Tab-separated table of C-alpha atoms and ligand atoms in Angstrom:
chain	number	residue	atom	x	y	z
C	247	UNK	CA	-11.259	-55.267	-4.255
C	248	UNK	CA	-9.143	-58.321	-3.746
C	249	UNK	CA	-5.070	-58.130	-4.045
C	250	UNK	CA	-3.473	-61.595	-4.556
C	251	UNK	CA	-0.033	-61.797	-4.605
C	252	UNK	CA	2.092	-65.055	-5.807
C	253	UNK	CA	5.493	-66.212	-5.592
C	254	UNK	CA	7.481	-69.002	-7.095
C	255	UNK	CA	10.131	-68.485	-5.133
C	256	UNK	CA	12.963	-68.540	-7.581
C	257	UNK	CA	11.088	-69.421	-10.778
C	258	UNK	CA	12.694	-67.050	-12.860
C	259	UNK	CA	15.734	-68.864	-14.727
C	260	UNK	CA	18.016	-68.632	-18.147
C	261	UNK	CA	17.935	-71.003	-21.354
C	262	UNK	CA	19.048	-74.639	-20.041
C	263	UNK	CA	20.526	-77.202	-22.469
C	264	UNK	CA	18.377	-80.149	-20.924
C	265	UNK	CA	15.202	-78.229	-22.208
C	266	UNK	CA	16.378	-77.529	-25.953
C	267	UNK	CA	17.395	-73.716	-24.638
C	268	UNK	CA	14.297	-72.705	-23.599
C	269	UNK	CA	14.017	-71.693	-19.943
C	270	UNK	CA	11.842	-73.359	-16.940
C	271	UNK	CA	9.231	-70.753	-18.078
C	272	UNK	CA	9.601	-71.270	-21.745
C	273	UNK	CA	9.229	-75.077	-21.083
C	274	UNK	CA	6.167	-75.343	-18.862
C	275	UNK	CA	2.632	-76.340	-20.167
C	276	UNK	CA	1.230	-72.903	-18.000
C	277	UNK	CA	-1.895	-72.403	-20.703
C	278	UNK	CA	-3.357	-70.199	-17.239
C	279	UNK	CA	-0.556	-68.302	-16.389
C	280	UNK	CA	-0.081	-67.155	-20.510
C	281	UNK	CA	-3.549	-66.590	-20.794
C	282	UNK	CA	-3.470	-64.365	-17.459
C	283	UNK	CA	-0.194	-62.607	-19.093
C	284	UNK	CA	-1.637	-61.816	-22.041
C	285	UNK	CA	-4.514	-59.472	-19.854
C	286	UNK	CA	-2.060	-58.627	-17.567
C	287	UNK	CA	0.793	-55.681	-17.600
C	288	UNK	CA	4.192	-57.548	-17.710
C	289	UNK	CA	7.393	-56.233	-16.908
C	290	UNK	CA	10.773	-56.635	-15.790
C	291	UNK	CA	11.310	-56.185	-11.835
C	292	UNK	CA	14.851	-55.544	-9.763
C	293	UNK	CA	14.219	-57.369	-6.925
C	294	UNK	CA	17.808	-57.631	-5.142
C	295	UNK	CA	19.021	-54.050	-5.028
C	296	UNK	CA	23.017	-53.089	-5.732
C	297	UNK	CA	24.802	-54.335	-2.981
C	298	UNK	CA	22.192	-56.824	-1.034
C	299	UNK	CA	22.566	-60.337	-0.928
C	300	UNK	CA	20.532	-62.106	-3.445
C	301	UNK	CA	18.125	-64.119	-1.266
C	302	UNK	CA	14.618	-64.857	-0.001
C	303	UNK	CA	14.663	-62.045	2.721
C	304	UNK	CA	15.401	-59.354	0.131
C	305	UNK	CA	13.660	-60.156	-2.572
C	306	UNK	CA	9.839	-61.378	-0.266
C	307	UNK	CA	10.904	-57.860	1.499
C	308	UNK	CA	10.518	-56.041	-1.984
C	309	UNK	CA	7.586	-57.796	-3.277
C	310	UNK	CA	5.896	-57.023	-0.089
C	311	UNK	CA	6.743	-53.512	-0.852
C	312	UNK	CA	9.816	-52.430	1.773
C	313	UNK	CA	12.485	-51.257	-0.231
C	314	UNK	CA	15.527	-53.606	0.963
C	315	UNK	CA	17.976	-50.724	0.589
C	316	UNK	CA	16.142	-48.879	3.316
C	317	UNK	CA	14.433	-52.100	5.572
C	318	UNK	CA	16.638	-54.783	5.134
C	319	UNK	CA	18.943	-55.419	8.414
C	320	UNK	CA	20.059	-58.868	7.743
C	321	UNK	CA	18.650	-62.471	7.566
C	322	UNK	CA	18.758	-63.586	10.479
C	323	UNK	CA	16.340	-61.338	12.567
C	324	UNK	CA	13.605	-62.356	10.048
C	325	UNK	CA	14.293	-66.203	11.308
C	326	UNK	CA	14.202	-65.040	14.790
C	327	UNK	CA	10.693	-63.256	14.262
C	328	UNK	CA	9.956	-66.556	12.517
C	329	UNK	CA	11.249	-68.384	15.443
C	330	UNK	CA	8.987	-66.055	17.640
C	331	UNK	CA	11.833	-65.159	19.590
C	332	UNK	CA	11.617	-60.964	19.814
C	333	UNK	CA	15.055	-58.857	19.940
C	334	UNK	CA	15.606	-56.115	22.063
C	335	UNK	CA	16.228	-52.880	21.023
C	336	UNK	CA	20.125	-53.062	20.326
C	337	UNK	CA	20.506	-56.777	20.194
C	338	UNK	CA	21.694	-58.841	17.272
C	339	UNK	CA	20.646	-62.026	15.863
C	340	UNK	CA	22.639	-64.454	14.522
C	341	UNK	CA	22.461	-67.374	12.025
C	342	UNK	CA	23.605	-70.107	14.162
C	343	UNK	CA	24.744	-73.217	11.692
C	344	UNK	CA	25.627	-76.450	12.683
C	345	UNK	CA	27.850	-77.286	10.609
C	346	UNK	CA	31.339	-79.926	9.620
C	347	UNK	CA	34.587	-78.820	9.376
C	348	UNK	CA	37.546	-81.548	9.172
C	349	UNK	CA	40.910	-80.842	11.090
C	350	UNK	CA	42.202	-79.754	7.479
C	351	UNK	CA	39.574	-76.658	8.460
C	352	UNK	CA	37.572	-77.545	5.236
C	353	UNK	CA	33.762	-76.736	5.411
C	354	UNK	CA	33.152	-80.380	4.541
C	355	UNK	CA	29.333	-79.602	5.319
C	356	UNK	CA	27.240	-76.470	5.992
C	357	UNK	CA	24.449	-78.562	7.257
C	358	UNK	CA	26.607	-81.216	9.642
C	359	UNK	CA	24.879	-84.147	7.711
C	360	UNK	CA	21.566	-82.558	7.827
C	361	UNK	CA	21.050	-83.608	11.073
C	362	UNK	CA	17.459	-83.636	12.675
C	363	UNK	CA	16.267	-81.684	15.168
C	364	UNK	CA	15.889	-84.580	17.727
C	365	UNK	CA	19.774	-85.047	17.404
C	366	UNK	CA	20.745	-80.855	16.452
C	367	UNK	CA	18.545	-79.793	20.167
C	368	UNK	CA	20.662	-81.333	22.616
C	369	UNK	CA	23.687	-79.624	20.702
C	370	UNK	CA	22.363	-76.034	21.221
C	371	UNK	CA	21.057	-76.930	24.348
C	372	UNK	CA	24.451	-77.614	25.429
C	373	UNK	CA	25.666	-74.598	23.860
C	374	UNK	CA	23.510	-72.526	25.632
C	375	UNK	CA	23.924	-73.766	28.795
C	376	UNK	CA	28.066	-73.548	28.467
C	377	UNK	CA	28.461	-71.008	26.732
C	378	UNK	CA	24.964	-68.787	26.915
C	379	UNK	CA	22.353	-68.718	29.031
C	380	UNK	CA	22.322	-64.508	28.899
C	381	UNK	CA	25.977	-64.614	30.443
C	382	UNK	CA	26.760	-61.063	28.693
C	383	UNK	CA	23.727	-61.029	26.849
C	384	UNK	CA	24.260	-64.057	24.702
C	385	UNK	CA	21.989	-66.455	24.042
C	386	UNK	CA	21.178	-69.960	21.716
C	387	UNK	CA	17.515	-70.947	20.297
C	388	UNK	CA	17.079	-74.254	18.804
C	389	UNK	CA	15.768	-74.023	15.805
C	390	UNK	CA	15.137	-76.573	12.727
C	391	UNK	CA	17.329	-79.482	12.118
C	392	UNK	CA	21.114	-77.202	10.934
C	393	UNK	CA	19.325	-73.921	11.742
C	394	UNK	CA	19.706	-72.239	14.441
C	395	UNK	CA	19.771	-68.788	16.294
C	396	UNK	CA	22.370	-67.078	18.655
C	397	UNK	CA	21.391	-63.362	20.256
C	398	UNK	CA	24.382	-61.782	21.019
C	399	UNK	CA	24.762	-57.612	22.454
C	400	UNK	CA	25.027	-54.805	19.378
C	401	UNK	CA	28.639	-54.775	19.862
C	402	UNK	CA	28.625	-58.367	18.567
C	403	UNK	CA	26.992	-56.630	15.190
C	404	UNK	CA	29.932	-55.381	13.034
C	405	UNK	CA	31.274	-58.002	11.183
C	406	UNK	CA	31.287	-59.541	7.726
C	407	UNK	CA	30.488	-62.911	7.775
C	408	UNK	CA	30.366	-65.843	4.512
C	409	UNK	CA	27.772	-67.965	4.655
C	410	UNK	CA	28.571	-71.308	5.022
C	411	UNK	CA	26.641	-72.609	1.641
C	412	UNK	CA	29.571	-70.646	0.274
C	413	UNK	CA	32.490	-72.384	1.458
C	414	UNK	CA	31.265	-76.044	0.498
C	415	UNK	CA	34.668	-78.017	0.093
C	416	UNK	CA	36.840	-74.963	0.652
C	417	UNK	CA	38.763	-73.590	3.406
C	418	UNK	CA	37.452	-71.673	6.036
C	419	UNK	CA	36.621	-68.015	5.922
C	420	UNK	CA	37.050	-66.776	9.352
C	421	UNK	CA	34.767	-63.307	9.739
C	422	UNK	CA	36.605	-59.740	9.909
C	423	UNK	CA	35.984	-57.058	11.179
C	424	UNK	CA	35.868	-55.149	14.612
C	425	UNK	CA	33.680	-58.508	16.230
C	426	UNK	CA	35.452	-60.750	14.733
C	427	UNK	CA	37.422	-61.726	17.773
C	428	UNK	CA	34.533	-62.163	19.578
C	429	UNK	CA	33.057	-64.216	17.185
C	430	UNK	CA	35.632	-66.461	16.461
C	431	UNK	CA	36.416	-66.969	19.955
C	432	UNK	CA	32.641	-68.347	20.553
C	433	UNK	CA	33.304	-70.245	17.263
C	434	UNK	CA	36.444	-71.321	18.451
C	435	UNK	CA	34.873	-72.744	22.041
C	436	UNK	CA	31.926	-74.419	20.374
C	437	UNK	CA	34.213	-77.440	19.501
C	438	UNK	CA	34.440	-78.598	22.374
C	439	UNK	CA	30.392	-78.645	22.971
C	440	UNK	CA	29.464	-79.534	19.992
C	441	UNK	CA	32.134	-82.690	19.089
C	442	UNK	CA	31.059	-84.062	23.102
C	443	UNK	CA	27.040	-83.896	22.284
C	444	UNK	CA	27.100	-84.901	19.032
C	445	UNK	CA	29.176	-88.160	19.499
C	446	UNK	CA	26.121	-88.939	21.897
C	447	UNK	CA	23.342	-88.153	19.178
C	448	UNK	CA	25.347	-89.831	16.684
C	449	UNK	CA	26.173	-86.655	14.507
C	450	UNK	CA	28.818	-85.375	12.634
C	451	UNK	CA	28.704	-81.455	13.506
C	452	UNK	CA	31.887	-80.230	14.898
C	453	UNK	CA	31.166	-76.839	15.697
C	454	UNK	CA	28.638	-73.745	14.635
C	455	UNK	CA	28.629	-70.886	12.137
C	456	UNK	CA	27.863	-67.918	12.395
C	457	UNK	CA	26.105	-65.287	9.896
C	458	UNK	CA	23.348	-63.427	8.463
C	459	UNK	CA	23.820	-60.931	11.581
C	460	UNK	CA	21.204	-57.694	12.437
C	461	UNK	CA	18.886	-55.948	14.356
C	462	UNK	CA	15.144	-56.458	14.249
C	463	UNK	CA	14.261	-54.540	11.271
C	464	UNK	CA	11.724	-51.341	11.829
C	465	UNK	CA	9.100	-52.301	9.237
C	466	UNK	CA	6.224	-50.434	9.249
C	467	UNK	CA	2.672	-52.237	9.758
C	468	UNK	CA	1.535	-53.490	6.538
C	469	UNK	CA	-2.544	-52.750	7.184
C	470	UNK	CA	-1.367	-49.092	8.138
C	471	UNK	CA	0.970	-48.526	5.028
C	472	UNK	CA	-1.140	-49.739	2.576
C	473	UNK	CA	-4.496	-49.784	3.989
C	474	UNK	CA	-5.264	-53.675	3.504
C	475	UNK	CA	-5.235	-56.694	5.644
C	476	UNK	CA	-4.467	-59.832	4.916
C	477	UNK	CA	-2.637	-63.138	5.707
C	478	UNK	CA	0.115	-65.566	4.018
C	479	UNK	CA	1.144	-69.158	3.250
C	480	UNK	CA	4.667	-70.135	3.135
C	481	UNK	CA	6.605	-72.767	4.416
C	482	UNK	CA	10.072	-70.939	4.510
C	483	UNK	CA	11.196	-69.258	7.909
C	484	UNK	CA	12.185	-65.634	6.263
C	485	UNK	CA	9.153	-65.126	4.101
C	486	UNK	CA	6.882	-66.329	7.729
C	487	UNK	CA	8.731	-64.116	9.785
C	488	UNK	CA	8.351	-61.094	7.133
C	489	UNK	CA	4.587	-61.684	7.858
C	490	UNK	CA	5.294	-61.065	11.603
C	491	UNK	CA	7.531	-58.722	11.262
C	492	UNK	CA	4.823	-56.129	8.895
C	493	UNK	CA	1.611	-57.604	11.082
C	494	UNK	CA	0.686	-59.959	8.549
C	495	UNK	CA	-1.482	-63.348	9.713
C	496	UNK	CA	0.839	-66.372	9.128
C	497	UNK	CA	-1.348	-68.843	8.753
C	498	UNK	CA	-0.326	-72.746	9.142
C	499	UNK	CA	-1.613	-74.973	6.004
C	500	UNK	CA	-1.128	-78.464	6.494
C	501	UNK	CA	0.674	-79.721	3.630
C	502	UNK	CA	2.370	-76.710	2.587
C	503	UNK	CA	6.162	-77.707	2.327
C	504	UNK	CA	9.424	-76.688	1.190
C	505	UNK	CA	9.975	-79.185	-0.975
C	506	UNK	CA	8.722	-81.183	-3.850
C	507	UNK	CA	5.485	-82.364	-2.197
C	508	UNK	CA	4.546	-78.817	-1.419
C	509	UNK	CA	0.119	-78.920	-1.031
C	510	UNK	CA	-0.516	-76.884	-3.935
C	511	UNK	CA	-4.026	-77.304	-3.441
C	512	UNK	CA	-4.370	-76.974	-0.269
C	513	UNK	CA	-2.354	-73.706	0.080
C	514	UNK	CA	-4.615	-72.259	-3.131
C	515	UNK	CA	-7.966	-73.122	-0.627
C	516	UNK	CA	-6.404	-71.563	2.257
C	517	UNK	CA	-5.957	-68.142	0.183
C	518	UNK	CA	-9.916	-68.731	-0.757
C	519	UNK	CA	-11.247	-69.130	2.338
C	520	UNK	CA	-9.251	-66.224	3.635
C	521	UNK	CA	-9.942	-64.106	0.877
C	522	UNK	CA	-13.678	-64.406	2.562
C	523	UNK	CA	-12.938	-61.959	5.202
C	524	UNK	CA	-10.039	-60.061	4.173
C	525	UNK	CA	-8.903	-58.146	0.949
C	526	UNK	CA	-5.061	-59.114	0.664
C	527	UNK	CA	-3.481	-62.755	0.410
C	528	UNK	CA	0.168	-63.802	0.120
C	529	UNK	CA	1.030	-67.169	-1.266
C	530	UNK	CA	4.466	-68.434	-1.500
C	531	UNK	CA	5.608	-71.513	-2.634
C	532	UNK	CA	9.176	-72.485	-2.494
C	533	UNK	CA	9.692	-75.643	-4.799
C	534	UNK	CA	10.801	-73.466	-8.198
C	535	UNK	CA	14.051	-72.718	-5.917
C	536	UNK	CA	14.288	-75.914	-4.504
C	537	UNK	CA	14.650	-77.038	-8.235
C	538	UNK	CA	16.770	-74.298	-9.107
C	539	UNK	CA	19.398	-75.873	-5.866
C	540	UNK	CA	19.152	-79.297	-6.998
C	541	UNK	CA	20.227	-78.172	-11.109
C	542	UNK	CA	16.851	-80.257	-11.491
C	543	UNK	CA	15.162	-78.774	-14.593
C	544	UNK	CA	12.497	-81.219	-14.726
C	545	UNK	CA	11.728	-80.919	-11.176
C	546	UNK	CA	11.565	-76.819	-11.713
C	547	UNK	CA	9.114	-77.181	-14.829
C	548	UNK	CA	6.673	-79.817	-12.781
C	549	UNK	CA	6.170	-76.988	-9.890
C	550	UNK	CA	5.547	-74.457	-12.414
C	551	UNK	CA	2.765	-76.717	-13.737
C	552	UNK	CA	1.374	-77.432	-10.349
C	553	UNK	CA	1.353	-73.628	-9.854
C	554	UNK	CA	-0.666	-73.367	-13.155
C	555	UNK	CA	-3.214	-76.556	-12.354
C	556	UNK	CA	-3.627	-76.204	-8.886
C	557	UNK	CA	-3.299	-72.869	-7.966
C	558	UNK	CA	-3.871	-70.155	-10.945
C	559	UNK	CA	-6.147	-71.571	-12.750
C	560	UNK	CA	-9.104	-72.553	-10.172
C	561	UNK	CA	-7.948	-69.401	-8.350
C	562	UNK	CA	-9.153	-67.372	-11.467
C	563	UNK	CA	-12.251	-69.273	-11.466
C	564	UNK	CA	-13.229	-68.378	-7.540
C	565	UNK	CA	-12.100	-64.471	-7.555
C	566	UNK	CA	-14.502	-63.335	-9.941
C	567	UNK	CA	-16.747	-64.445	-6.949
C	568	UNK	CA	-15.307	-61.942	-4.997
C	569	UNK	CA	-15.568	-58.826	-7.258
C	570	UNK	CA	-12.749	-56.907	-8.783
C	571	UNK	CA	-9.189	-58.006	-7.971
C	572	UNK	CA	-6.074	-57.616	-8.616
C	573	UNK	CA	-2.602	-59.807	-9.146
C	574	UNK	CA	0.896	-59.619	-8.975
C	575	UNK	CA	2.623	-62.440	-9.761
C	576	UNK	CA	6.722	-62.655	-9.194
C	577	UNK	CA	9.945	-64.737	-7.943
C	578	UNK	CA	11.906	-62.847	-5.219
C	579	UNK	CA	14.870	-63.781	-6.888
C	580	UNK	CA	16.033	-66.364	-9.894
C	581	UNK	CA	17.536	-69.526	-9.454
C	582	UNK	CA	18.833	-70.421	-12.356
C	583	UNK	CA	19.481	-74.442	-12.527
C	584	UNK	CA	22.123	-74.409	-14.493
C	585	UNK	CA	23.934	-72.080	-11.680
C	586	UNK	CA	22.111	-74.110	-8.893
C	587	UNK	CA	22.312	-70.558	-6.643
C	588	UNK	CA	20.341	-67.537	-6.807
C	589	UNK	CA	21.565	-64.505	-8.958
C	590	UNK	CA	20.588	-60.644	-8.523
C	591	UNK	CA	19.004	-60.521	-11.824
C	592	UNK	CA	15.362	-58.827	-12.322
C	593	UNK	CA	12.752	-60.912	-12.712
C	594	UNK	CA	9.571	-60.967	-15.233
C	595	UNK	CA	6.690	-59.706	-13.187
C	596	UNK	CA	2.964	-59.964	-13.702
C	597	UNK	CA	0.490	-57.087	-12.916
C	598	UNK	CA	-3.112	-58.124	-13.269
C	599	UNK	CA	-6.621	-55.840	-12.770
C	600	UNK	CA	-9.666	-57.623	-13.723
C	601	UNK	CA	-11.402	-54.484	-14.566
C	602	UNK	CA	-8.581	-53.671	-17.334
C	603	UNK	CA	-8.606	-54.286	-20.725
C	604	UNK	CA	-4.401	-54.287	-21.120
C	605	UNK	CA	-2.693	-56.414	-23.266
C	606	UNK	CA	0.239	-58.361	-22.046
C	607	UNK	CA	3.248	-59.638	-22.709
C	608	UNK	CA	3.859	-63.833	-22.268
C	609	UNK	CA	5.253	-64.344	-18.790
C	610	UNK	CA	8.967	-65.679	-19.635
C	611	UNK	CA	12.465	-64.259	-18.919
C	612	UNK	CA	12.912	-63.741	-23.344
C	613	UNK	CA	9.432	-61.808	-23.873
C	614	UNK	CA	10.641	-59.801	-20.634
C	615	UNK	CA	14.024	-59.148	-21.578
C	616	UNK	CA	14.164	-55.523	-23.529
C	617	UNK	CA	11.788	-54.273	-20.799
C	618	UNK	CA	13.691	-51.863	-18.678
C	619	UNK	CA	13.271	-52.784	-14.996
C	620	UNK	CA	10.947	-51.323	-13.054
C	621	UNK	CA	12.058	-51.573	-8.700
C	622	UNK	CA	10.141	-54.260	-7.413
C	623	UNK	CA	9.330	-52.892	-3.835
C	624	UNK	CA	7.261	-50.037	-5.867
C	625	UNK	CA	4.847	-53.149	-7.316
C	626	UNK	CA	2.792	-53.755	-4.517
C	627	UNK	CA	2.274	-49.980	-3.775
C	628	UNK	CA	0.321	-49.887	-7.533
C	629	UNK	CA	-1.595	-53.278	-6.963
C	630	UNK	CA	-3.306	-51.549	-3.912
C	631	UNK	CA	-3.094	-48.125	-5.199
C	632	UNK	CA	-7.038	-47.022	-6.103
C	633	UNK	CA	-7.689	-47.303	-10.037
Z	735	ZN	ZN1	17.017	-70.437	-2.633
């Protein structure tokens, strides 16, 4: 048996005007996916629990079958495992942003300009060699181009922190709580670092962020829980450093992108190839969100169809190949474009066996909507389950 799993990373969406009401889903020419539905059990899934932050690390931590309520530590220990930078028992990673603040103490930008990495490693190089280094256990990683990573001792840990997405053009929200002091006061004493370096690499980051704090989460090994083994494609940090974190390959696709000239093709061959020598494959694709950021309903309805042409449809032609398989198909969140964020809402899921004779449901948010929803990190736990 073969067990593919597939994420659009935010596909899931709500009626938009520009498309006559009908949603991303509705709107799409997916003649594969609908013809996959309707042989497939369909449902509604709850991917962000009560209470968790609606993002990629929750939601890829559910569809890969960790319930969030009981794994989930935080965001940024899945970019350090990403990163391939391991925490200690105890210690805390931080998201480290580079980001703009004026003297008003506006968060003009929570990505300094977008600076590269060429100009944004110099800047954290600085950092850590002023102000970390593993004096009292803290320490900077460069990462990519506004993202970065700070370890810092578990007493650094308790604090609530706003991401910086979420201030755009509004004041500064300082963290509370019992570490706040010693956050702020690192906040406060990257100025200094950061305004010096980045007049030099011509950049307009004036100090760093910090949030998304935890500890490395405990996840158990994936081959162990569920008796498969498998790799992944993405080209997002958090769903790669799930992979690492549950001892699942990552594999490196060339052309596999975050963005609108993601490698569909090329990411659908890498899950062939792989599926020659072991039983469970992870593809994740993260334009659907991308689309969902930039309100761009056009954009979000051309990766669906790439995701029908290039990826489900020949990929239903080569399993058969393989013998009986199964599917789940599923966002980790929606990202609605006419919101431009993600919300916690469920999500229409897709639960294919080729030896069943079920009939399905389409695969859109209305056909979905009266179903009640089922808790996504129980999905995967079914697909491998013996029939
Ligand atoms: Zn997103």
């Amino acid at each position: 048996m073969k067990y593919v799993v597939l994420v659009p990373d935010g596909c899931a969406d709500e009626p938009v005007a520009v498309l006559g009401g009908r949603t991303p889903l509705e709107a799409a020419h997916l003649p594969h996916l609908q013809a996959l539905a309707a042989r497939s059990e369909v449902g509604r899934a709850a991917v962000i629990p009560d209470g968790l932050p609606p993002g990629s690390d929750v939601g890829n931590l559910a569809i890969l079958g960790y319930d969030p309520d009981v794994f989930h530590t935080g965001r940024a220990p899945i970019e350090a495992a990403a990163m391939g930078v391991d925490l200690a028992p105890g210690e805390v990673a931080y998201r480290c942003n580079l980001v703009t603040i004026d003297e008003a103490g506006t968060m003009v930008d929570f990505a300094a300009g977008h600076l590269t990495s060429e100009q944004s490693h110099p800047i954290i190089a600085a950092l850590d060699a002023e102000l970390g280094g593993g004096r009292d256990g803290v320490r900077f990683y460069p990462g990519v181009e506004y993202r970065h990573l700070l370890v810092v001792p578990g007493a650094w840990a308790e604090a609530e922190c706003v991401p910086p997405h979420d201030l755009t053009g509004r004041p500064a929200v300082w963290p509370t709580g019992p570490a706040s002091t010693r956050l702020r006061t690192l906040m406060d004493a990257s100025r200094a670092v950061v305004s010096r370096v980045a007049a030099e690499v011509d950049s307009t980051a004036t100090q760093i962020w910090l949030w998304g704090q935890g500890t490395r989460p405990q996840l158990p090994d994936f081959a162990n829980r569920y008796g498969v083994t498998g790799r992944l494609t993405s080209a997002v940090d958090l769903v790669r450093g799930l992979g690492v974190l549950a001892g699942i390959e990552v594999l490196d696709v060339p052309g596999a992108s975050a963005g609108f000239d993601n490698d569909y093709v090329a990411q659908r061959m890498a899950c062939i190839d792989s599926l020659a020598d072991r039983d469970f494959f992870l593809l994740h694709v993260e334009a659907t969100d991308e689309a969902g950021h930039q309100q761009n309903a056009a954009a979000k309805v051309e990766a669906l169809e790439a995701w029908d042409r290039d990826i489900i449809g020949p990929l239903l032609d080569a399993l058969p190949a393989f013998g009986d398989f199964r599917i789940l198909l599923m966002p980790d969140h929606a990202t609605p474009v006419e919101l431009g964020t993600h919300t916690s809402d469920s999500v229409p899921y897709l639960l294919h066996d080729s030896a069943s004779t079920v009939t399905g449901l389409p695969y859109t948010e209305t056909a979905t909507r009266d179903c009640p929803a089922v808790a996504a990190h129980t999905l995967l736990g079914r697909m491998v389950a013996s029939a």
